[in-house]
Tab-separated table of C-alpha atoms in Angstrom:
chain	number	residue	atom	x	y	z
A	1027	GLU	CA	0.000	0.000	0.000
A	1028	ASP	CA	0.917	3.677	-0.265
A	1029	ARG	CA	2.890	3.046	-3.428
A	1030	PHE	CA	2.556	3.447	-7.139
A	1031	GLY	CA	2.849	0.512	-9.527
A	1032	ARG	CA	2.109	-0.602	-13.069
A	1033	MET	CA	-1.126	-1.843	-14.566
A	1034	PHE	CA	0.689	-3.212	-17.651
A	1035	PRO	CA	4.136	-4.169	-16.354
A	1036	ASN	CA	5.019	-6.274	-19.415
A	1037	LEU	CA	4.611	-3.485	-21.969
A	1038	SER	CA	7.770	-1.725	-23.137
A	1039	PRO	CA	8.085	2.048	-22.638
A	1040	ALA	CA	7.438	4.453	-25.476
A	1041	TYR	CA	9.612	7.460	-26.224
A	1042	VAL	CA	8.826	10.677	-28.059
A	1043	PRO	CA	11.513	13.413	-28.329
A	1044	ALA	CA	11.008	16.120	-25.718
A	1045	ASN	CA	11.115	18.952	-28.268
A	1046	LEU	CA	8.203	17.397	-30.168
A	1047	LEU	CA	6.216	16.962	-26.950
A	1048	ALA	CA	6.888	20.603	-26.086
A	1049	ALA	CA	5.696	21.689	-29.542
A	1050	ILE	CA	2.480	19.705	-29.145
A	1051	GLY	CA	1.730	21.156	-25.711
A	1052	ARG	CA	2.895	24.741	-26.204
A	1053	LYS	CA	0.779	27.874	-25.972
A	1054	ASP	CA	-0.703	28.649	-29.431
A	1055	GLY	CA	0.020	25.079	-30.486
A	1056	PRO	CA	-2.416	22.396	-31.693
A	1057	MET	CA	-3.821	21.783	-28.198
A	1058	ASP	CA	-4.576	25.453	-27.498
A	1059	GLY	CA	-8.318	26.170	-27.537
A	1060	GLN	CA	-11.618	24.614	-26.509
A	1061	ALA	CA	-14.203	23.197	-28.903
A	1062	GLY	CA	-17.340	23.849	-26.878
A	1063	LYS	CA	-19.296	22.376	-24.000
A	1064	ALA	CA	-20.194	18.781	-23.312
A	1065	THR	CA	-23.956	18.280	-23.246
A	1066	SER	CA	-24.260	15.699	-20.463
A	1067	VAL	CA	-21.532	16.464	-17.912
A	1068	PRO	CA	-22.015	19.291	-15.390
A	1069	VAL	CA	-18.897	21.292	-14.656
A	1070	GLY	CA	-19.058	20.325	-10.972
A	1071	GLN	CA	-18.058	16.767	-11.874
A	1072	VAL	CA	-14.671	18.012	-13.101
A	1073	ILE	CA	-13.942	19.521	-9.685
A	1074	PHE	CA	-15.264	16.414	-7.957
A	1075	GLY	CA	-12.728	14.471	-10.000
A	1076	GLN	CA	-10.006	16.699	-8.590
A	1077	PHE	CA	-11.350	16.117	-5.076
A	1078	ILE	CA	-11.225	12.319	-5.618
A	1079	ASP	CA	-7.652	12.573	-6.898
A	1080	HIS	CA	-6.579	14.415	-3.765
A	1081	ASP	CA	-8.176	11.658	-1.675
A	1082	ILE	CA	-6.092	8.868	-3.181
A	1083	THR	CA	-2.825	10.218	-4.648
A	1084	LEU	CA	-0.002	12.593	-3.756
A	1085	ASP	CA	3.407	12.274	-5.398
A	1086	THR	CA	5.979	14.575	-3.806
A	1087	SER	CA	9.202	12.914	-4.970
A	1088	SER	CA	9.210	12.305	-8.738
A	1089	GLY	CA	10.590	14.747	-11.287
A	1090	ILE	CA	10.097	15.527	-14.975
A	1091	ARG	CA	13.830	15.815	-15.668
A	1092	ARG	CA	14.757	12.288	-14.548
A	1093	VAL	CA	13.619	8.711	-15.039
A	1094	ASN	CA	11.167	7.685	-12.313
A	1095	THR	CA	10.479	4.145	-11.159
A	1096	ALA	CA	6.786	3.722	-10.330
A	1097	GLU	CA	7.333	1.048	-7.677
A	1098	GLU	CA	9.901	3.221	-5.885
A	1099	THR	CA	7.699	6.350	-5.902
A	1100	PRO	CA	5.820	6.699	-2.610
A	1101	ASN	CA	2.181	7.733	-2.559
A	1102	VAL	CA	1.680	10.116	0.368
A	1103	ARG	CA	-2.096	9.489	0.401
A	1104	THR	CA	-3.721	6.160	1.190
A	1105	PRO	CA	-4.939	4.218	-1.903
A	1106	THR	CA	-8.450	4.072	-0.472
A	1107	MET	CA	-11.383	6.435	-0.799
A	1108	ASP	CA	-11.507	7.012	2.953
A	1109	LEU	CA	-11.820	10.826	2.930
A	1110	ASP	CA	-8.613	11.317	4.882
A	1111	CYS	CA	-8.528	14.702	3.151
A	1112	ILE	CA	-11.549	15.508	5.360
A	1113	TYR	CA	-10.854	13.506	8.514
A	1114	GLY	CA	-7.067	13.550	8.606
A	1115	SER	CA	-5.961	10.710	10.876
A	1116	GLY	CA	-8.979	11.161	13.141
A	1117	PRO	CA	-9.852	13.256	16.196
A	1118	GLU	CA	-7.008	11.948	18.341
A	1119	ALA	CA	-4.123	12.451	15.920
A	1120	HIS	CA	-5.515	15.635	14.313
A	1121	ALA	CA	-7.534	17.184	17.122
A	1122	TYR	CA	-7.157	20.663	15.593
A	1123	LEU	CA	-9.653	19.685	12.868
A	1124	TYR	CA	-12.382	18.894	15.395
A	1125	SER	CA	-14.681	20.654	17.840
A	1126	GLN	CA	-13.688	20.464	21.493
A	1127	THR	CA	-17.106	21.566	22.747
A	1128	ALA	CA	-19.610	19.153	24.348
A	1129	PRO	CA	-21.638	17.243	23.290
A	1130	PHE	CA	-19.712	16.972	19.994
A	1131	SER	CA	-16.119	17.137	21.224
A	1132	GLY	CA	-13.995	15.067	18.863
A	1133	VAL	CA	-17.078	14.367	16.726
A	1134	LYS	CA	-17.903	17.424	14.608
A	1135	LEU	CA	-15.432	19.057	12.239
A	1136	LEU	CA	-14.607	22.753	12.446
A	1137	THR	CA	-15.396	25.366	9.785
A	1138	GLY	CA	-14.924	29.104	9.536
A	1139	ALA	CA	-18.301	29.529	11.256
A	1140	ASP	CA	-16.645	28.290	14.476
A	1141	MET	CA	-14.246	31.238	14.584
A	1142	PRO	CA	-15.125	33.805	17.302
A	1143	GLY	CA	-16.983	36.743	15.744
A	1144	ALA	CA	-17.023	35.098	12.317
A	1145	THR	CA	-18.029	37.430	9.503
A	1146	GLN	CA	-20.611	36.373	6.915
A	1147	ALA	CA	-17.796	35.426	4.538
A	1148	GLN	CA	-16.027	33.406	7.246
A	1149	GLN	CA	-19.259	31.593	8.066
A	1150	ASN	CA	-19.164	30.207	4.515
A	1151	ASP	CA	-15.490	29.316	4.466
A	1152	LEU	CA	-13.081	26.754	5.828
A	1153	MET	CA	-11.415	27.196	9.194
A	1154	ARG	CA	-8.250	29.186	8.563
A	1155	ALA	CA	-5.007	30.051	10.319
A	1156	PRO	CA	-3.969	33.715	10.809
A	1157	ASN	CA	-1.920	33.531	7.588
A	1158	GLY	CA	-5.104	32.699	5.653
A	1159	ARG	CA	-4.220	29.058	4.949
A	1160	ALA	CA	-7.001	26.511	5.413
A	1161	ILE	CA	-6.792	24.116	8.373
A	1162	ILE	CA	-7.786	20.919	6.558
A	1163	GLY	CA	-6.563	17.372	5.993
A	1164	ASP	CA	-5.052	18.081	2.542
A	1165	HIS	CA	-3.810	21.560	1.669
A	1166	ARG	CA	-4.468	20.967	-2.067
A	1167	ASN	CA	-8.204	21.204	-1.450
A	1168	ASP	CA	-7.753	24.941	-1.106
A	1169	GLU	CA	-5.935	25.475	-4.402
A	1170	ASN	CA	-9.016	26.895	-6.137
A	1171	ARG	CA	-12.290	28.299	-4.793
A	1172	VAL	CA	-14.556	25.558	-6.142
A	1173	VAL	CA	-12.615	22.659	-4.632
A	1174	SER	CA	-12.248	24.682	-1.423
A	1175	GLN	CA	-16.021	25.059	-1.224
A	1176	MET	CA	-16.424	21.347	-1.987
A	1177	GLN	CA	-14.155	20.551	0.976
A	1178	LEU	CA	-16.354	22.796	3.125
A	1179	ALA	CA	-19.530	21.118	1.874
A	1180	MET	CA	-18.204	17.663	2.756
A	1181	ILE	CA	-17.332	18.891	6.251
A	1182	LYS	CA	-20.829	20.344	6.631
A	1183	PHE	CA	-22.301	17.071	5.367
A	1184	HIS	CA	-20.466	15.195	8.102
A	1185	ASN	CA	-21.793	17.605	10.726
A	1186	GLN	CA	-25.335	17.198	9.325
A	1187	ILE	CA	-25.073	13.422	9.668
A	1188	VAL	CA	-23.793	13.804	13.234
A	1189	ASP	CA	-26.834	15.923	14.127
A	1190	GLY	CA	-29.189	13.394	12.536
A	1191	LEU	CA	-27.664	10.402	14.299
A	1192	HIS	CA	-27.520	12.202	17.647
A	1193	ALA	CA	-31.178	13.247	17.410
A	1194	ASP	CA	-32.402	9.788	16.375
A	1195	PRO	CA	-34.264	8.275	19.343
A	1196	ALA	CA	-33.461	4.797	18.035
A	1197	THR	CA	-29.724	5.294	18.629
A	1198	THR	CA	-27.694	5.999	21.737
A	1199	LEU	CA	-24.465	6.936	20.010
A	1200	GLU	CA	-22.103	9.347	21.749
A	1201	GLY	CA	-18.477	10.409	21.470
A	1202	HIS	CA	-16.187	8.061	19.564
A	1203	ASP	CA	-19.011	5.732	18.483
A	1204	LEU	CA	-21.005	8.670	17.137
A	1205	PHE	CA	-18.003	9.934	15.189
A	1206	GLU	CA	-17.205	6.549	13.677
A	1207	GLU	CA	-20.772	5.911	12.552
A	1208	ALA	CA	-21.043	9.406	11.046
A	1209	ARG	CA	-17.755	8.916	9.211
A	1210	ARG	CA	-18.948	5.573	7.835
A	1211	VAL	CA	-22.242	7.039	6.598
A	1212	VAL	CA	-20.530	10.037	4.959
A	1213	THR	CA	-17.774	7.946	3.385
A	1214	TRP	CA	-20.134	5.350	1.949
A	1215	HIS	CA	-22.398	8.021	0.428
A	1216	TYR	CA	-19.313	9.622	-1.120
A	1217	GLN	CA	-18.082	6.277	-2.465
A	1218	TRP	CA	-21.523	5.477	-3.885
A	1219	ALA	CA	-21.530	8.838	-5.683
A	1220	VAL	CA	-18.082	8.123	-7.143
A	1221	VAL	CA	-19.261	4.844	-8.692
A	1222	ASN	CA	-22.855	5.612	-9.654
A	1223	ASP	CA	-22.605	9.322	-10.434
A	1224	PHE	CA	-19.059	10.418	-11.321
A	1225	LEU	CA	-17.915	7.272	-13.153
A	1226	VAL	CA	-21.169	7.004	-15.097
A	1227	ASP	CA	-20.724	10.589	-16.303
A	1228	MET	CA	-17.026	10.316	-17.127
A	1229	CYS	CA	-16.636	6.678	-18.219
A	1230	GLY	CA	-20.143	5.742	-19.356
A	1231	GLY	CA	-22.787	3.535	-17.838
A	1232	ALA	CA	-21.938	0.630	-20.171
A	1233	VAL	CA	-18.367	0.332	-18.871
A	1234	VAL	CA	-19.312	0.802	-15.211
A	1235	ASN	CA	-22.072	-1.798	-15.414
A	1236	GLU	CA	-19.790	-4.280	-17.166
A	1237	ILE	CA	-17.091	-3.956	-14.507
A	1238	LEU	CA	-19.574	-4.265	-11.655
A	1239	GLY	CA	-21.366	-7.159	-13.300
A	1240	CYS	CA	-18.458	-9.111	-14.795
A	1241	GLY	CA	-15.438	-8.008	-12.774
A	1242	ARG	CA	-12.189	-6.193	-13.441
A	1243	GLN	CA	-9.938	-7.425	-16.249
A	1244	HIS	CA	-6.769	-5.325	-15.975
A	1245	TYR	CA	-6.479	-3.882	-12.443
A	1246	CYS	CA	-6.093	-7.059	-10.367
A	1247	PRO	CA	-3.412	-6.449	-7.684
A	1248	ASP	CA	-1.853	-9.457	-5.962
A	1249	GLY	CA	-0.393	-7.682	-2.946
A	1250	GLY	CA	-2.982	-5.118	-1.928
A	1251	PRO	CA	-4.256	-1.937	-3.577
A	1252	PHE	CA	-1.916	0.491	-5.292
A	1253	ILE	CA	-2.235	3.393	-7.729
A	1254	PRO	CA	-1.160	2.425	-11.267
A	1255	ILE	CA	1.114	4.956	-12.888
A	1256	GLU	CA	-0.926	4.590	-16.103
A	1257	PHE	CA	-3.842	5.985	-14.075
A	1258	ALA	CA	-2.014	8.709	-12.141
A	1259	VAL	CA	0.215	10.078	-14.914
A	1260	ALA	CA	-2.063	9.586	-17.929
A	1261	ALA	CA	-5.676	8.412	-17.708
A	1262	TYR	CA	-6.816	10.403	-14.681
A	1263	ARG	CA	-5.401	13.639	-16.084
A	1264	PHE	CA	-8.271	13.716	-18.586
A	1265	GLY	CA	-9.998	16.457	-16.573
A	1266	HIS	CA	-7.415	19.021	-17.696
A	1267	SER	CA	-9.239	19.106	-21.039
A	1268	MET	CA	-12.620	19.736	-19.396
A	1269	VAL	CA	-11.736	22.660	-17.120
A	1270	PRO	CA	-13.358	25.974	-18.106
A	1271	MET	CA	-11.529	29.194	-17.431
A	1272	GLN	CA	-14.747	30.952	-16.424
A	1273	ILE	CA	-17.520	29.613	-14.238
A	1274	GLN	CA	-20.932	30.828	-13.098
A	1275	VAL	CA	-21.487	30.174	-9.404
A	1276	HIS	CA	-24.722	32.136	-8.754
A	1277	SER	CA	-28.076	32.012	-10.519
A	1278	GLY	CA	-28.304	34.976	-12.866
A	1279	GLY	CA	-24.756	36.016	-11.980
A	1280	GLY	CA	-21.861	36.582	-14.296
A	1281	HIS	CA	-19.111	34.159	-15.217
A	1282	HIS	CA	-15.985	34.596	-13.128
A	1283	ARG	CA	-12.457	33.598	-14.001
A	1284	PHE	CA	-11.417	30.409	-12.271
A	1285	PHE	CA	-8.487	32.363	-10.854
A	1286	GLY	CA	-9.411	36.015	-10.542
A	1287	ASP	CA	-10.668	38.845	-8.375
A	1288	VAL	CA	-13.946	37.205	-7.275
A	1289	LEU	CA	-12.946	33.574	-6.822
A	1290	GLY	CA	-9.398	34.381	-5.734
A	1291	THR	CA	-6.108	32.814	-6.744
A	1292	GLY	CA	-6.213	29.838	-4.404
A	1293	PHE	CA	-5.043	29.270	-0.827
A	1294	SER	CA	-6.895	32.368	0.333
A	1295	PRO	CA	-9.985	33.197	2.442
A	1296	VAL	CA	-13.420	33.841	0.975
A	1297	ALA	CA	-13.528	37.601	0.542
A	1298	SER	CA	-17.280	37.964	-0.051
A	1299	THR	CA	-20.410	35.887	-0.480
A	1300	ASP	CA	-20.003	36.339	-4.256
A	1301	ALA	CA	-17.369	33.598	-3.990
A	1302	VAL	CA	-19.648	31.154	-2.149
A	1303	ILE	CA	-20.595	28.389	-4.592
A	1304	ASP	CA	-24.276	27.702	-5.235
A	1305	TRP	CA	-24.016	24.012	-6.087
A	1306	ARG	CA	-27.307	24.099	-8.004
A	1307	GLU	CA	-25.396	26.063	-10.655
A	1308	VAL	CA	-22.726	23.400	-11.267
A	1309	PHE	CA	-24.499	20.060	-10.642
A	1310	PHE	CA	-27.646	18.602	-12.152
A	1311	GLU	CA	-30.687	18.335	-9.898
A	1312	PRO	CA	-33.997	16.639	-10.813
A	1313	ASP	CA	-35.743	19.984	-11.090
A	1314	LYS	CA	-32.793	21.954	-12.506
A	1315	THR	CA	-30.700	20.746	-15.412
A	1316	GLY	CA	-29.878	24.159	-16.875
A	1317	VAL	CA	-26.438	24.352	-15.282
A	1318	GLN	CA	-23.009	25.051	-16.690
A	1319	ARG	CA	-21.485	22.106	-18.528
A	1320	ALA	CA	-17.894	20.980	-18.553
A	1321	GLU	CA	-15.791	21.602	-21.640
A	1322	LYS	CA	-15.669	18.776	-24.174
A	1323	LEU	CA	-13.200	15.995	-23.442
A	1324	ASP	CA	-10.851	16.183	-26.399
A	1325	THR	CA	-7.293	17.085	-27.405
A	1326	GLN	CA	-7.708	20.775	-26.617
A	1327	MET	CA	-7.241	22.742	-23.386
A	1328	ALA	CA	-7.885	26.239	-22.128
A	1329	GLY	CA	-5.076	28.571	-23.160
A	1330	ASP	CA	-4.486	29.695	-19.580
A	1331	LEU	CA	-3.400	26.150	-18.703
A	1332	LEU	CA	-0.751	26.237	-21.417
A	1333	LYS	CA	1.010	29.214	-19.838
A	1334	LEU	CA	0.786	28.769	-16.083
A	1335	PRO	CA	1.676	32.044	-14.324
A	1336	PHE	CA	3.192	30.391	-11.244
A	1337	ILE	CA	5.887	28.480	-13.201
A	1338	ASP	CA	8.846	30.642	-14.261
A	1339	ASP	CA	10.466	28.217	-16.694
A	1340	PRO	CA	8.901	29.000	-20.122
A	1341	LYS	CA	9.785	25.480	-21.298
A	1342	LEU	CA	7.732	23.904	-18.514
A	1343	ASN	CA	4.861	26.336	-17.882
A	1344	SER	CA	2.413	24.448	-20.111
A	1345	LEU	CA	0.336	21.883	-18.240
A	1346	ALA	CA	-0.019	19.861	-21.437
A	1347	THR	CA	3.741	19.787	-21.982
A	1348	ARG	CA	4.305	18.780	-18.372
A	1349	ASN	CA	1.834	15.902	-18.709
A	1350	LEU	CA	3.510	14.681	-21.892
A	1351	LEU	CA	7.034	14.910	-20.477
A	1352	ARG	CA	5.957	13.150	-17.280
A	1353	GLY	CA	4.795	10.200	-19.373
A	1354	ASN	CA	8.300	9.936	-20.828
A	1355	SER	CA	9.891	10.183	-17.375
A	1356	PHE	CA	7.772	7.335	-15.982
A	1357	LEU	CA	8.476	5.084	-18.988
A	1358	LEU	CA	4.815	4.744	-19.902
A	1359	PRO	CA	3.943	2.393	-22.762
A	1360	GLY	CA	2.484	3.764	-25.969
A	1361	GLY	CA	-1.240	4.357	-26.011
A	1362	GLU	CA	-1.799	2.032	-28.964
A	1363	LYS	CA	0.100	-0.747	-27.143
A	1364	VAL	CA	-2.149	-0.375	-24.112
A	1365	ALA	CA	-5.178	-0.457	-26.417
A	1366	GLU	CA	-3.887	-3.654	-28.036
A	1367	ALA	CA	-3.311	-5.219	-24.603
A	1368	MET	CA	-6.925	-4.396	-23.753
A	1369	GLY	CA	-8.135	-6.126	-26.913
A	1370	ARG	CA	-9.407	-3.032	-28.700
A	1371	PRO	CA	-10.096	-3.497	-32.452
A	1372	GLN	CA	-7.338	-2.399	-34.815
A	1373	ALA	CA	-9.678	-0.148	-36.795
A	1374	GLU	CA	-10.445	1.829	-33.635
A	1375	ILE	CA	-6.751	2.121	-32.773
A	1376	ASP	CA	-5.956	3.310	-36.301
A	1377	THR	CA	-8.635	6.020	-36.035
A	1378	VAL	CA	-7.132	7.347	-32.806
A	1379	MET	CA	-3.555	7.159	-34.117
A	1380	ALA	CA	-4.564	9.095	-37.248
A	1381	ARG	CA	-5.734	11.965	-35.032
A	1382	ILE	CA	-2.479	11.879	-33.042
A	1383	GLN	CA	-0.446	11.910	-36.238
A	1384	GLU	CA	-2.435	14.954	-37.393
A	1385	ILE	CA	-1.786	16.771	-34.099
A	1386	SER	CA	1.940	16.038	-34.227
A	1387	GLN	CA	2.143	17.219	-37.857
A	1388	GLN	CA	0.469	20.493	-36.866
A	1389	ALA	CA	2.948	20.896	-34.013
A	1390	ILE	CA	5.925	20.322	-36.313
A	1391	ALA	CA	4.616	22.750	-38.926
A	1392	GLY	CA	3.972	25.452	-36.333
A	1393	SER	CA	7.280	25.196	-34.490
A	1394	GLY	CA	9.894	24.087	-36.982
A	1395	VAL	CA	10.865	21.079	-34.854
A	1396	ASP	CA	13.065	18.697	-36.832
A	1397	ALA	CA	11.107	15.490	-36.246
A	1398	GLY	CA	8.662	13.196	-37.938
A	1399	PRO	CA	5.021	12.870	-36.866
A	1400	ILE	CA	3.997	10.330	-34.245
A	1401	THR	CA	3.028	7.083	-35.937
A	1402	LYS	CA	3.981	4.692	-33.130
A	1403	GLY	CA	4.479	4.954	-29.379
A	1404	ALA	CA	1.825	7.641	-28.835
A	1405	PRO	CA	1.972	9.307	-25.395
A	1406	LEU	CA	-0.666	7.518	-23.332
A	1407	TRP	CA	-2.227	10.755	-22.028
A	1408	LEU	CA	-2.560	12.147	-25.563
A	1409	TYR	CA	-3.955	8.837	-26.828
A	1410	ILE	CA	-6.650	8.906	-24.133
A	1411	LEU	CA	-7.641	12.468	-25.044
A	1412	ALA	CA	-7.699	11.683	-28.770
A	1413	GLU	CA	-9.721	8.540	-28.117
A	1414	ALA	CA	-12.287	10.581	-26.171
A	1415	GLU	CA	-12.485	13.041	-29.073
A	1416	VAL	CA	-12.887	10.626	-31.982
A	1417	ILE	CA	-14.491	7.567	-30.294
A	1418	GLY	CA	-16.012	8.923	-27.085
A	1419	ARG	CA	-17.847	7.621	-24.060
A	1420	GLU	CA	-19.818	4.380	-24.274
A	1421	THR	CA	-22.988	5.794	-22.789
A	1422	ALA	CA	-24.993	2.634	-23.506
A	1423	PRO	CA	-23.751	-0.704	-24.889
A	1424	GLY	CA	-22.441	-0.037	-28.393
A	1425	ALA	CA	-23.460	3.663	-28.335
A	1426	PHE	CA	-20.501	6.077	-28.212
A	1427	ASP	CA	-20.684	9.846	-27.665
A	1428	PRO	CA	-17.524	11.693	-28.848
A	1429	GLY	CA	-16.343	14.465	-26.536
A	1430	GLU	CA	-18.748	13.556	-23.712
A	1431	GLY	CA	-16.371	11.393	-21.690
A	1432	LEU	CA	-13.548	8.892	-21.784
A	1433	GLY	CA	-13.168	6.451	-24.646
A	1434	PRO	CA	-12.702	2.677	-24.233
A	1435	VAL	CA	-9.087	2.635	-22.986
A	1436	GLY	CA	-9.308	5.676	-20.712
A	1437	ALA	CA	-12.680	4.666	-19.299
A	1438	ARG	CA	-11.541	1.135	-18.543
A	1439	ILE	CA	-8.402	2.308	-16.707
A	1440	VAL	CA	-10.201	4.951	-14.643
A	1441	ALA	CA	-13.258	2.868	-13.779
A	1442	GLU	CA	-11.358	-0.329	-12.991
A	1443	VAL	CA	-8.944	1.465	-10.672
A	1444	LEU	CA	-11.557	3.419	-8.717
A	1445	ILE	CA	-13.937	0.457	-8.422
A	1446	GLY	CA	-10.975	-1.787	-7.602
A	1447	LEU	CA	-9.798	0.467	-4.785
A	1448	LEU	CA	-13.250	0.137	-3.233
A	1449	GLU	CA	-13.525	-3.614	-3.746
A	1450	LEU	CA	-10.077	-4.144	-2.189
A	1451	ASP	CA	-10.947	-2.036	0.885
A	1452	GLU	CA	-12.719	-4.038	3.580
A	1453	HIS	CA	-14.071	-0.817	5.083
A	1454	SER	CA	-15.738	0.528	1.896
A	1455	TYR	CA	-19.347	-0.146	0.972
A	1456	LEU	CA	-18.230	-2.473	-1.849
A	1457	GLY	CA	-15.796	-4.255	0.467
A	1458	ALA	CA	-17.950	-4.467	3.593
A	1459	ASP	CA	-21.615	-4.543	2.565
A	1460	ARG	CA	-22.371	-4.924	-1.127
A	1461	ASN	CA	-26.107	-4.830	-0.377
A	1462	TRP	CA	-25.922	-1.343	1.164
A	1463	THR	CA	-27.955	1.401	-0.509
A	1464	PRO	CA	-27.765	5.122	0.239
A	1465	ASP	CA	-30.259	7.588	1.581
A	1466	THR	CA	-31.822	8.711	-1.693
A	1467	THR	CA	-31.720	12.347	-0.568
A	1468	HIS	CA	-27.910	12.088	-0.714
A	1469	ASP	CA	-27.231	9.555	-3.481
A	1470	SER	CA	-25.305	11.841	-5.831
A	1471	ILE	CA	-22.504	14.279	-5.238
A	1472	GLY	CA	-24.760	17.133	-6.380
A	1473	LYS	CA	-27.386	16.266	-3.742
A	1474	ILE	CA	-24.693	16.077	-1.053
A	1475	MET	CA	-23.331	19.490	-2.036
A	1476	VAL	CA	-26.724	21.173	-2.409
A	1477	SER	CA	-27.948	19.948	0.994
A	1478	THR	CA	-25.121	21.809	2.730
A	1479	ASN	CA	-25.881	25.314	1.446
A	1480	ALA	CA	-29.634	25.142	0.894
A	1481	GLY	CA	-30.136	27.881	3.469
A	1482	ILE	CA	-27.618	30.294	1.916
A	1483	PHE	CA	-29.244	31.022	-1.459
């Protein structure tokens, strides 16, 4: 546990020259731009994907400018969806995250509303230190306003469940027992939403149902759960294509830059209620589907992500370039080789490779790089994006929707890993009680989020 590994250890690594990768991922290159909105994926799911990532992976030791060995790269998070980003190591080890006031001492989690004399903005924010940094289980969940507000909503959801359990005359839970039962209820609802809400949107119901019904084919660890490097470095970075640079967070309000004056630049307090997220604007609800959609999942990205302002090195300030170079550094196999290993038809592989060849030709023509186009050994991350663009999500058996979600290879990697992590965890709902069903008022991530700020808007 707490390690990275390989999903396809017998496949040889691919290599693409770094200057060609840089030309593909550069600002004003072939990946610069966005082709429009997806029709079926709310933008909130993209941020939820980021939240899930922070729950299961954190690599603090690898580097782009050296060869990295997956099995020797530690994972600082636990490879389980246990919400340690919310709970830390529990009320004993991380008491500063928890109330110390009876009757919920060591049971409820703290928010900005618990600060003495909290302003209206603080009442709708995370608990923060005097330097403005959030006091939470994973600092990355404060790196943008939307994920920060999602962290807050999950904390509020826990506190809601505590109140409900404590008020239930059929239970006599107090103290540690109350905390543990609340954590179980919250975590299982979250896990259910990952499988039945997030994965269905991003990977397609056909793939999710096949894995649940027939089992995993490619992620089958022998020695306990781990995070495959094909997942962490390639497949799960699909969301970078779906991130919008402007987002509407209030009904009838304007669109604000993801990093700007209203929503802030990350790792900072809520300055006004204009930055408090109304979750009904970013997640579907039964009575409200007119919400902002994610960008299409394809080979294009927002220009701002191709020139990151907080990275000084102009050769490495493109997120796309960094993703492509990281694939080289971790010796990832070529995308078409992974597709072959998964048994994908050659005609499908040829269609995806034709798109990658086109992209690489555009990059060469626009930069003057002395290289030939990519015809073999396609970067796995780029293959997964191109596959989503030209093949698309298998929404129903045999029915594919280009640009709406992950294609066959990407979907299979992402869904098998996330479902596998749950099935290999004896404390998860899939590992402990496969007959468990959620409270239907909280059976999607949108319902969980909305229930926590219903009184604000």
